[in-house]
CSV table of C-alpha atoms in Angstrom, one decimal:
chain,number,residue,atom,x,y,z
A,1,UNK,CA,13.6,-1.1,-11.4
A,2,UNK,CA,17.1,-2.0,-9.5
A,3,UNK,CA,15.3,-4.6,-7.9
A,4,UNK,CA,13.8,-6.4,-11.0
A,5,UNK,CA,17.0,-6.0,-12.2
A,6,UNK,CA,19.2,-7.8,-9.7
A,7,UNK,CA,17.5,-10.7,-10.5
A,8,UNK,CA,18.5,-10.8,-14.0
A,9,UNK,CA,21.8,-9.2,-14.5
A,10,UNK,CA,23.3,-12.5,-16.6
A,11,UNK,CA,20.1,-12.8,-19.0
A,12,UNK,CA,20.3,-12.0,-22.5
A,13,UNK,CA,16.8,-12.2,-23.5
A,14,UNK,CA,13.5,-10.7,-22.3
A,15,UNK,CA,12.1,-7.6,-21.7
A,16,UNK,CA,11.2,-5.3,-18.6
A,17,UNK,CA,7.2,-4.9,-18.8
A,18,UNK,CA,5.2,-2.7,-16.6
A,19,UNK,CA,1.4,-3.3,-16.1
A,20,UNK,CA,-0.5,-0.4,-14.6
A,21,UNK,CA,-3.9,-1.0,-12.7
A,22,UNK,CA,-5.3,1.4,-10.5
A,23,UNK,CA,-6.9,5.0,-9.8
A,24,UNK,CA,-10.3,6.6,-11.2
A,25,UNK,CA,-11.6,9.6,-12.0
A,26,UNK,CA,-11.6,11.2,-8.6
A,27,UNK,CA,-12.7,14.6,-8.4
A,28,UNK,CA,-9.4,15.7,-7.2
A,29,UNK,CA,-7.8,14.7,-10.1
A,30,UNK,CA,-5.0,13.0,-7.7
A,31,UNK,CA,-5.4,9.5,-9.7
A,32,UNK,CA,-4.4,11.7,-13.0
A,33,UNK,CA,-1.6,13.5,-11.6
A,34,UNK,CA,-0.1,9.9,-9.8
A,35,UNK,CA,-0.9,8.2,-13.1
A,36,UNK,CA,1.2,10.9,-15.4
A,37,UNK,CA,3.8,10.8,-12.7
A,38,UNK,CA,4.3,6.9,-13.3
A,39,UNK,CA,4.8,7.1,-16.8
A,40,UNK,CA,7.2,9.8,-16.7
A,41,UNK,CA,9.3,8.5,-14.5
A,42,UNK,CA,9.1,5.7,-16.7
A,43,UNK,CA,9.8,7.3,-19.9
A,44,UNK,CA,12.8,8.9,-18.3
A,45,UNK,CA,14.2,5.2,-17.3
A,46,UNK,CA,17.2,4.1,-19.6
A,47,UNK,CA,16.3,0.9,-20.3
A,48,UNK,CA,13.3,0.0,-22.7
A,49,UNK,CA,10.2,-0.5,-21.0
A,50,UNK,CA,6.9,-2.1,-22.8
A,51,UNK,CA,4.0,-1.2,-20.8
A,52,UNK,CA,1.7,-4.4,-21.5
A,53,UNK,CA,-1.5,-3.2,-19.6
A,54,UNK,CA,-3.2,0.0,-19.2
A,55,UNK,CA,-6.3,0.7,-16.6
A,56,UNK,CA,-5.8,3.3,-15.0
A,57,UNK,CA,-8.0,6.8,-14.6
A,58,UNK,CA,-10.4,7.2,-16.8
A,59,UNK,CA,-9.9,3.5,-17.8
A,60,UNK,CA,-11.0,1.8,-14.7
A,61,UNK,CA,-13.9,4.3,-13.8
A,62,UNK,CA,-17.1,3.4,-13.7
A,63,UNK,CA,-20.1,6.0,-12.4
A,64,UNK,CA,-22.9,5.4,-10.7
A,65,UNK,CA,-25.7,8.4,-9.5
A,66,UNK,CA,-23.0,11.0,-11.2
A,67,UNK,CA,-19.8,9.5,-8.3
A,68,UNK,CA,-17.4,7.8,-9.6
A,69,UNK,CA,-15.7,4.3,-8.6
A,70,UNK,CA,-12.5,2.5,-9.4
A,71,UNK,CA,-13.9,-1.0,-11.5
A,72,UNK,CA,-10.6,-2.4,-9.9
A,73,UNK,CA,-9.5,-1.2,-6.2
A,74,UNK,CA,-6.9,-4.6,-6.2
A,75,UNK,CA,-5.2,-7.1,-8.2
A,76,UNK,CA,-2.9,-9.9,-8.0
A,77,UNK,CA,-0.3,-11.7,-10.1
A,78,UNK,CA,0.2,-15.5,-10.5
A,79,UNK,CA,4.3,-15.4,-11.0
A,80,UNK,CA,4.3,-18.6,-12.4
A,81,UNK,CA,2.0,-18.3,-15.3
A,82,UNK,CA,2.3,-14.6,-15.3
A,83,UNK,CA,-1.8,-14.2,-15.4
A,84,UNK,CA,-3.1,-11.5,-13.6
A,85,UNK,CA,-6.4,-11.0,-12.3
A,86,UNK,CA,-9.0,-8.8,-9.8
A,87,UNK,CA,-8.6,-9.7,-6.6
A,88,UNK,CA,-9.6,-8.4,-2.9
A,89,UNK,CA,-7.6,-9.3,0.2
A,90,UNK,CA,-8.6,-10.4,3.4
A,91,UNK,CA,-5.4,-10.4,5.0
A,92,UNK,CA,-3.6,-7.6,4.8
A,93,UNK,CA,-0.4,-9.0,6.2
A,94,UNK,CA,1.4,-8.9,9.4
A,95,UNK,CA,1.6,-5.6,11.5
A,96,UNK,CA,-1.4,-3.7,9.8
A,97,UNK,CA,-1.6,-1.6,12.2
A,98,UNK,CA,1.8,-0.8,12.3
A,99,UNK,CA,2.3,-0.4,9.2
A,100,UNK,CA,-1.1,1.7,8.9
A,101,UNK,CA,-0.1,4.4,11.7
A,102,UNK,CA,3.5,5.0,9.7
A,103,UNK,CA,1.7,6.0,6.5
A,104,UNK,CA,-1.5,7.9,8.8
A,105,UNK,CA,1.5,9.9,10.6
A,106,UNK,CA,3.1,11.1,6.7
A,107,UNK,CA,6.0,8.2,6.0
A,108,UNK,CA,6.3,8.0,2.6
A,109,UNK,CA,5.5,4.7,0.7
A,110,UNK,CA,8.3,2.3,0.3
A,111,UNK,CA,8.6,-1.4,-0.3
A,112,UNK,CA,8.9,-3.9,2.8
A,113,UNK,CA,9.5,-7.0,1.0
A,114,UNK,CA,12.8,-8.6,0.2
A,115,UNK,CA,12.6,-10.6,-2.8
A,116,UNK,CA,15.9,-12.0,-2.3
A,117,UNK,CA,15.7,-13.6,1.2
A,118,UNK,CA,11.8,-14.2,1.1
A,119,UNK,CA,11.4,-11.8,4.0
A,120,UNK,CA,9.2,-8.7,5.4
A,121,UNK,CA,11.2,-6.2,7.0
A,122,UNK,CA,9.1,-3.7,8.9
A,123,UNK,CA,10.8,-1.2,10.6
A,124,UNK,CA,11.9,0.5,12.8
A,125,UNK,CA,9.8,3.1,12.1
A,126,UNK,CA,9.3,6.8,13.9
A,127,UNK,CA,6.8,9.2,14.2
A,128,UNK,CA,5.5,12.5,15.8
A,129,UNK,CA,2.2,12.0,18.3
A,130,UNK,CA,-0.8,12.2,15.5
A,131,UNK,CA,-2.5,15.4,16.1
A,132,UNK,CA,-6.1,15.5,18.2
A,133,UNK,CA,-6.2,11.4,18.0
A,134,UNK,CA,-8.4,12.2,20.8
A,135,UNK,CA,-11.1,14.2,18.8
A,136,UNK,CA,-10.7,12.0,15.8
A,137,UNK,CA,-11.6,9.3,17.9
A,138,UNK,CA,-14.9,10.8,19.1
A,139,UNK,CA,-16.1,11.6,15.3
A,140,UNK,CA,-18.6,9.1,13.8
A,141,UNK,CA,-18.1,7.2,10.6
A,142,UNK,CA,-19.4,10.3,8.4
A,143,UNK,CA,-16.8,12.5,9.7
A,144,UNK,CA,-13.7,10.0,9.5
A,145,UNK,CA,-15.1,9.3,6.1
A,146,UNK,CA,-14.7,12.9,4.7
A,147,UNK,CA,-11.9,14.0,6.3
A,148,UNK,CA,-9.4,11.4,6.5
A,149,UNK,CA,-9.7,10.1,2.9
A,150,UNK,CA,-8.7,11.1,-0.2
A,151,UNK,CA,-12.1,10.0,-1.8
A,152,UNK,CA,-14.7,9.5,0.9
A,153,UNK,CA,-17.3,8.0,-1.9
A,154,UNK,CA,-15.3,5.3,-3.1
A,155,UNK,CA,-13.3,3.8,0.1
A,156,UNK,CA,-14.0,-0.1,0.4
A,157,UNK,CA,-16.7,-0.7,3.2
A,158,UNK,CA,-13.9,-1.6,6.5
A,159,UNK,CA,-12.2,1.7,5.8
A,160,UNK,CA,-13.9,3.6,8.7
A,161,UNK,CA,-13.3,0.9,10.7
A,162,UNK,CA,-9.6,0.4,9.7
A,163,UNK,CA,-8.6,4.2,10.3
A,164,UNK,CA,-10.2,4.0,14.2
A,165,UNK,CA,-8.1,0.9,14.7
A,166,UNK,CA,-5.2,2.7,13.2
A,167,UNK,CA,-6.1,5.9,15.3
A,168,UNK,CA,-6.4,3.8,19.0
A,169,UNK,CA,-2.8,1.9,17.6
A,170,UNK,CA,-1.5,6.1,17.7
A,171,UNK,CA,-2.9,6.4,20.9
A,172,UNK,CA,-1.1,3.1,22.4
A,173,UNK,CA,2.1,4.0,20.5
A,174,UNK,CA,2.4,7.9,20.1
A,175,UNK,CA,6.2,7.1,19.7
A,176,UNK,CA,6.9,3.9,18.7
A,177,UNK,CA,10.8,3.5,19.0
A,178,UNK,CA,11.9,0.9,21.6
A,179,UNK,CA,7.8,-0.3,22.6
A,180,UNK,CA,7.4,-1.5,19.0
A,181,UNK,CA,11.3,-2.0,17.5
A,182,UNK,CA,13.3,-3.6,20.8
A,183,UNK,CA,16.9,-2.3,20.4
A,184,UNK,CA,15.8,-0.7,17.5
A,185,UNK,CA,15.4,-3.6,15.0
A,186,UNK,CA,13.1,-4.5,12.3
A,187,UNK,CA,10.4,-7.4,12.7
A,188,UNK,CA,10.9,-10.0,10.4
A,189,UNK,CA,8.3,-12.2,8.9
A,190,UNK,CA,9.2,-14.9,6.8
A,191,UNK,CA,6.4,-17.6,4.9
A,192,UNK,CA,6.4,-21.1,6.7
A,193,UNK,CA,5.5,-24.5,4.3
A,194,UNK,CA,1.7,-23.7,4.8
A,195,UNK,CA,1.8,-20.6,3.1
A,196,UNK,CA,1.6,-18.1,6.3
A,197,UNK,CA,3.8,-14.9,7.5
A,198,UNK,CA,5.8,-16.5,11.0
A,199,UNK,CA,7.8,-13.9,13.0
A,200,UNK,CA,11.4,-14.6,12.6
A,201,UNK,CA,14.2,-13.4,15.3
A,202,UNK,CA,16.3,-10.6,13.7
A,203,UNK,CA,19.9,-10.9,13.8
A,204,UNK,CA,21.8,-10.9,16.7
A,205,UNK,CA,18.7,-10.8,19.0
């Protein structure tokens, strides 16, 4: 909310509108609880808030042989005519592993983009050894499947392979401070004129 709002501190019209897409009906109910925790938090914001769009839960569930699926697992927003629409992503951005092994290893979510200068800050990041990255590796695709998601039926089909890349990037890096994050500063990406994420040298490096 601070964010959206810095960018419009001298206008005197418009509105703050929240479009929620996401979750199903997962049997651990933790799409319900994430989804009631959203709009709390926004019903407890000061400012008037007009949700627009609602597909959430139950919403965006579809089931199929008595398991449920998500109708949507992604979408993306064209800023300039404010459409938005389904969409899947084939590049994930820079450092995925990276940033896969700080949310594997417990970091909690936060936002790496800087609206302001344009940029990606990733970083520095910490974390403890992950436990038995050994074992997990050795597990086939079953295995990784039901134990290291949060709903094993309805993960997009490069998840396995994803979470072993992310495990052998914990095994290279079981403490990533001065390998990955030289004098201990963020990487910074930046988008060239062709539309791409270039490494940009952090200041004073």
């Amino acid at each position: 909310m601070n964010s959206i709002k810095s960018f419009s501190d001298h206008t005197q019209c418009g509105r703050l509108e929240v479009h929620l897409v996401g979750g199903f009906s997962d049997d651990r109910q933790l799409s319900q609880k994430l989804t009631h925790q959203l709009l709390s938090e926004f019903d407890r914001q000061e400012d008037d808030i007009h949700l627009v769009t609602l597909c959430v839960t139950e919403l965006n569930d579809r089931e199929e042989n008595e398991n449920h699926f998500p109708v949507i697992y992604g979408i993306a927003v064209n800023i300039k005519t404010s459409e938005i629409y389904r969409a899947s992503f084939q590049d994930r951005g820079p450092e995925e592993e990276l940033r896969a092994a700080r949310a594997l290893t417990g970091g909690p979510m936060i936002s790496i983009y800087d609206a302001k200068t344009e940029q990606l800050r990733i970083g520095p990041y910490s974390w403890m050894p992950f436990p038995h990255v050994d074992f997990w590796l050795q597990q086939d695709d079953k295995q990784i499947l039901e134990n290291l998601s949060t709903s094993p039926l309805a993960e997009p089909p490069h998840f396995v392979e994803h979470i072993r890349s992310t495990l052998m990037f914990l095994k290279k890096y079981p403490s990533p401070a001065n390998m990955l994050f030289p004098g201990n500063k963020a990487l910074l990406y930046k988008k060239n004129e062709d539309g791409l994420w270039e490494k940009i040298s952090s200041p004073g490096s």
